[in-house]
Amino acid sequence: MLDRNFFIKLQQLPAGAENKVLTVLEGQYKGAKALLSAGEVVWQRGKDLLRQNMEQAGLFTDYIYGERELVICGAGTVALALISLAERLEFNITVLEDRREFAAAARDAGADRVICAGFAEALKQVAGDDNTYFVVMTREHQCDAVCLQAIMQKESAYVGVMGSRRRTELLRQKLLEQGISQAAVDRLHAPIGLAIGAETEMEIAVSVLAEIIKAGRHKNTFPAKLCAAALKAEQPFVLATIISRQGSAPRDIGTKMLIFADTIVASIGGGTLEARIIKRGRKMLADKEKKDVWEKVDLTGAHQEAGYMLCGGMVDVLLEYVDPAEEGFT
């Protein structure tokens, strides 16, 4: 069983550190679990049993990354469309814009943070890391160049600039002249977006976000929405995590879902997989079954359930009972 402290500690993890959850899946100490930050245990279940089993084969490691940061330079119509889409995919969105009325429009569109200042000055307030995605779509070539000069010297997961092939080629040349390395310039996505024949603002935003998703390095398996729901909960719920898969399956290892008696938060892929896991999770809640459950779901078609599409793989899901009333270590 998990407790509220586990989710509190998740929210307190320092950015930039190597954060991970370790769970023993096999052997005498099956179910032992710990949350580590920079190699130090900050929460554990099973006392010191996990440390004794950290090298064993049956250990599930769930790396925890920060939320994906989307930094948009410019707040024109395409940027507003991009904000609308990225918000639905739970990016943390920062917009840089030097015109007050456009900055206000970005805030109204759903940006989490808006910096209204000159682009060079605004970018000094953005650190950048391997989970930060920079999109440059300002009103003119010179502003693009100012942004890229600063951005290309920061750590990032993605840098893209909107413009014609000729315009973006001129930007590449200017960056090289300014001393930016050829390797860094080669990583620039220009023109920005996947080639899907996009024409309207929303279509261009779709192509840009699709390219960002394709280029993505890290996806947070404990998204803010899920943690917020866990901390807000007053009644017990079940945390479901995909811990292994073979063949075709709808979602990656580490994907999570919260199961409540009358609702769910997030998704592990829908269809047969999700239906089975929701049913099993709600049985745990009804029976107050507090021991961990390992559920194997066959998606090969051998046990097809009416009305659900099957993917053709095998998925193992760990279900953990969470009681918000419990405090301290279990």
XYZ file of C-alpha atoms in Angstrom:
330
model
C 0.000 0.000 0.000
C 1.135 3.560 -0.715
C 0.517 6.627 1.424
C 0.013 10.341 0.838
C 3.651 11.049 1.707
C 4.771 9.290 -1.462
C 2.998 11.884 -3.630
C 4.098 14.762 -1.397
C 7.718 13.679 -1.810
C 7.240 13.406 -5.575
C 6.256 17.062 -5.728
C 9.247 18.078 -3.610
C 11.881 16.428 -5.811
C 14.606 18.885 -6.872
C 14.776 19.781 -10.557
C 17.954 18.689 -12.307
C 18.680 15.769 -9.962
C 18.396 12.135 -11.015
C 15.050 11.169 -9.518
C 13.614 7.671 -9.728
C 11.283 5.158 -8.117
C 12.582 1.618 -7.577
C 10.260 -1.328 -7.027
C 11.247 -4.943 -6.322
C 9.128 -7.186 -8.568
C 10.481 -10.633 -7.660
C 11.823 -12.669 -4.780
C 11.461 -12.588 -1.036
C 11.174 -8.796 -0.862
C 8.736 -8.381 -3.731
C 6.864 -5.101 -3.330
C 9.623 -3.169 -1.547
C 9.689 0.334 -2.996
C 11.747 3.520 -2.655
C 11.863 7.026 -4.054
C 15.427 8.205 -4.651
C 16.837 11.631 -5.474
C 20.534 11.959 -6.347
C 21.088 8.483 -4.906
C 19.478 9.267 -1.544
C 16.273 7.597 -0.330
C 13.581 10.214 0.368
C 10.672 7.781 0.800
C 10.531 4.018 1.144
C 8.255 1.076 1.691
C 9.930 -2.011 3.066
C 12.514 -0.358 5.321
C 16.025 -1.183 4.078
C 14.961 -4.203 2.061
C 15.115 -2.297 -1.223
C 18.743 -1.265 -0.807
C 19.631 -4.926 -0.317
C 17.986 -5.775 -3.649
C 18.939 -2.815 -5.856
C 21.156 -4.928 -8.104
C 18.767 -7.787 -8.675
C 17.209 -8.492 -12.058
C 13.587 -8.140 -10.940
C 13.824 -4.434 -10.190
C 11.579 -1.911 -11.937
C 13.143 1.528 -12.350
C 10.803 4.422 -13.055
C 12.790 7.569 -13.893
C 11.045 10.809 -12.998
C 11.537 13.808 -15.231
C 10.190 17.301 -14.836
C 7.233 18.539 -16.826
C 7.915 19.276 -20.479
C 8.661 22.975 -20.923
C 7.550 24.668 -24.131
C 9.079 28.108 -24.705
C 7.503 30.105 -27.536
C 9.187 33.261 -28.810
C 6.442 35.417 -30.294
C 2.692 35.529 -29.736
C 1.155 35.789 -33.183
C -1.813 33.768 -34.409
C 0.155 30.547 -34.948
C 1.650 30.835 -31.471
C -1.829 31.208 -29.965
C -2.969 28.061 -31.765
C 0.132 26.246 -30.522
C -0.589 27.329 -26.943
C -4.113 25.928 -27.221
C -2.880 22.513 -28.376
C 0.133 22.277 -26.056
C -2.022 23.084 -23.039
C -4.119 19.988 -23.738
C -0.961 17.877 -23.802
C 0.079 19.265 -20.396
C 3.190 21.172 -21.448
C 4.301 23.981 -19.165
C 4.112 26.929 -21.557
C 6.240 30.065 -21.423
C 5.707 32.801 -24.008
C 8.166 35.626 -24.704
C 6.738 38.711 -26.419
C 7.807 42.365 -26.439
C 4.374 43.818 -27.341
C 1.952 44.204 -24.443
C -1.262 43.490 -26.341
C 0.195 40.314 -27.858
C 1.580 39.205 -24.485
C -1.904 39.641 -23.004
C -3.387 37.503 -25.803
C -0.898 34.719 -25.017
C -1.894 34.824 -21.366
C -5.570 34.637 -22.305
C -4.850 31.686 -24.628
C -3.558 29.618 -21.714
C 0.197 30.256 -21.351
C 1.424 29.424 -17.845
C 4.031 32.182 -17.904
C 4.341 35.262 -20.105
C 7.438 37.459 -20.135
C 6.798 40.820 -21.770
C 10.253 42.185 -22.552
C 12.795 42.367 -25.338
C 13.623 38.866 -26.557
C 17.289 38.938 -25.526
C 16.377 40.104 -22.032
C 13.454 37.681 -21.717
C 15.608 34.694 -22.667
C 17.948 35.454 -19.771
C 15.041 34.376 -17.558
C 14.732 30.965 -19.236
C 17.283 28.368 -18.160
C 16.687 25.532 -20.613
C 17.392 21.831 -20.014
C 17.019 18.486 -21.779
C 13.245 18.656 -21.370
C 12.800 22.186 -22.780
C 11.424 22.771 -26.288
C 12.074 26.147 -27.935
C 9.858 27.434 -30.742
C 10.795 30.679 -32.494
C 7.983 32.389 -34.428
C 8.457 36.119 -33.979
C 7.203 38.857 -36.284
C 10.471 39.454 -38.155
C 13.783 37.954 -39.229
C 15.907 40.081 -36.895
C 13.921 39.079 -33.819
C 14.281 35.419 -34.822
C 18.052 35.891 -35.061
C 18.246 37.485 -31.599
C 16.271 34.586 -30.108
C 18.296 31.867 -31.794
C 21.618 33.433 -30.822
C 20.613 33.063 -27.154
C 18.754 29.753 -27.429
C 21.494 27.869 -29.275
C 23.770 28.375 -26.280
C 21.283 26.740 -23.896
C 20.575 23.084 -23.242
C 17.400 21.952 -24.993
C 15.460 18.985 -26.313
C 14.333 20.822 -29.440
C 14.798 24.145 -31.240
C 12.639 25.107 -34.214
C 12.050 28.314 -36.142
C 9.142 29.200 -38.403
C 9.842 30.679 -41.832
C 10.477 29.939 -45.476
C 13.401 27.782 -46.567
C 15.255 30.867 -47.806
C 14.671 32.783 -44.591
C 15.717 29.894 -42.361
C 18.812 29.220 -44.483
C 19.880 32.847 -43.938
C 19.379 32.326 -40.212
C 21.580 29.230 -40.287
C 24.352 31.170 -42.005
C 24.094 34.008 -39.501
C 24.345 31.608 -36.558
C 27.525 30.095 -38.007
C 28.983 33.564 -38.482
C 28.188 34.314 -34.824
C 30.252 31.333 -33.718
C 27.524 28.760 -33.148
C 28.919 25.313 -33.967
C 27.922 23.449 -37.110
C 26.673 20.538 -34.971
C 24.332 22.853 -33.058
C 23.068 24.507 -36.247
C 22.432 21.082 -37.777
C 20.059 20.286 -34.893
C 17.907 23.306 -35.700
C 14.471 22.369 -37.080
C 13.997 24.899 -39.870
C 11.545 25.314 -41.388
C 9.666 24.144 -38.322
C 7.062 21.346 -38.265
C 6.411 18.048 -39.987
C 5.566 18.208 -43.683
C 1.810 17.560 -43.609
C 0.737 20.265 -46.038
C -0.353 22.592 -43.238
C -1.860 25.929 -44.270
C -4.037 27.374 -41.495
C -2.718 28.542 -38.124
C -4.120 25.485 -36.356
C -2.751 23.087 -38.985
C 0.709 24.634 -38.649
C 0.441 24.325 -34.864
C -0.428 20.630 -35.269
C 2.628 20.071 -37.485
C 4.905 21.856 -34.998
C 3.602 19.969 -31.974
C 3.827 16.665 -33.858
C 7.504 17.351 -34.591
C 8.120 18.256 -30.950
C 6.498 15.011 -29.778
C 8.572 13.046 -32.294
C 11.774 14.705 -31.070
C 10.882 14.344 -27.388
C 13.490 12.805 -25.113
C 11.733 12.424 -21.789
C 8.135 11.988 -20.823
C 7.123 12.431 -17.213
C 5.449 9.240 -15.983
C 4.122 11.125 -12.935
C 2.459 14.101 -14.666
C 1.298 17.063 -12.606
C -2.382 16.296 -13.264
C -2.010 12.794 -11.834
C -0.100 13.923 -8.733
C -2.543 16.767 -8.099
C -5.490 14.351 -8.229
C -3.706 11.961 -5.853
C -3.028 14.707 -3.311
C -6.569 16.064 -3.573
C -8.161 12.639 -3.038
C -10.051 12.017 0.176
C -11.061 8.422 -0.565
C -8.808 5.421 -1.359
C -7.770 4.856 -4.965
C -5.499 2.549 -6.956
C -2.338 3.563 -8.810
C -1.932 1.417 -11.953
C 1.479 1.325 -13.697
C 2.534 -0.557 -16.841
C 5.722 -2.363 -15.752
C 6.380 -4.513 -18.821
C 5.043 -5.238 -22.279
C 5.705 -7.679 -25.071
C 4.658 -7.237 -28.676
C 2.242 -4.491 -29.630
C 0.707 -2.487 -26.788
C -0.986 0.918 -26.727
C 1.239 2.715 -24.178
C 4.835 2.691 -22.959
C 6.276 1.150 -19.816
C 5.813 3.533 -16.895
C 2.450 4.899 -18.075
C 0.103 5.417 -15.139
C -3.555 5.820 -14.268
C -5.455 6.513 -11.038
C -8.550 4.395 -10.452
C -11.266 5.722 -8.157
C -14.583 4.103 -7.307
C -16.439 6.378 -9.727
C -13.827 7.858 -12.069
C -10.286 7.570 -13.444
C -7.456 10.050 -13.958
C -5.174 9.652 -17.005
C -5.103 6.557 -19.215
C -2.995 3.475 -19.846
C -4.281 2.995 -23.383
C -8.015 2.367 -23.403
C -9.675 -0.728 -24.842
C -9.388 -4.195 -23.314
C -6.292 -3.325 -21.299
C -7.827 -0.359 -19.542
C -11.212 -2.032 -19.025
C -9.573 -5.037 -17.345
C -7.375 -2.908 -15.106
C -10.205 -0.577 -14.064
C -12.349 -3.589 -13.165
C -9.517 -5.143 -11.133
C -8.678 -1.859 -9.439
C -12.275 -1.254 -8.383
C -12.448 -4.748 -6.954
C -9.396 -3.896 -4.838
C -11.190 -0.771 -3.612
C -14.431 -2.622 -2.869
C -12.610 -5.395 -1.003
C -10.103 -3.003 0.643
C -7.381 -5.192 -0.839
C -4.266 -3.308 0.256
C -1.601 -5.701 -0.999
C -0.043 -4.987 -4.392
C -1.532 -6.819 -7.364
C 0.349 -7.801 -10.535
C -2.098 -8.193 -13.405
C -1.149 -9.685 -16.769
C -3.365 -8.662 -19.698
C -3.369 -10.694 -22.912
C -3.964 -8.497 -25.975
C -3.194 -11.210 -28.531
C -6.823 -12.075 -29.217
C -6.790 -15.424 -27.443
C -9.102 -13.990 -24.791
C -10.900 -11.305 -26.770
C -13.616 -9.403 -24.971
C -16.633 -8.305 -26.955
C -16.589 -4.690 -28.086
C -12.863 -4.003 -27.558
C -10.030 -3.745 -30.081
C -6.893 -5.784 -29.356
C -3.310 -4.773 -30.112
C -1.577 -8.140 -30.175
C 0.747 -7.941 -27.152
C 1.074 -8.853 -23.486
C 1.098 -6.188 -20.767
C 1.931 -6.456 -17.055
C 0.383 -3.840 -14.788
C 1.193 -3.176 -11.144
C -1.794 -2.034 -9.063
C -1.095 -0.326 -5.722
C -3.756 0.597 -3.178
C -3.456 4.165 -1.905
C -5.197 5.307 1.260
C -5.042 9.120 1.701
C -5.833 8.684 5.398
C -2.566 6.814 5.941
C 0.452 8.908 6.953
C 4.075 7.937 7.312
C 5.892 4.901 5.970
C 4.130 1.587 5.354
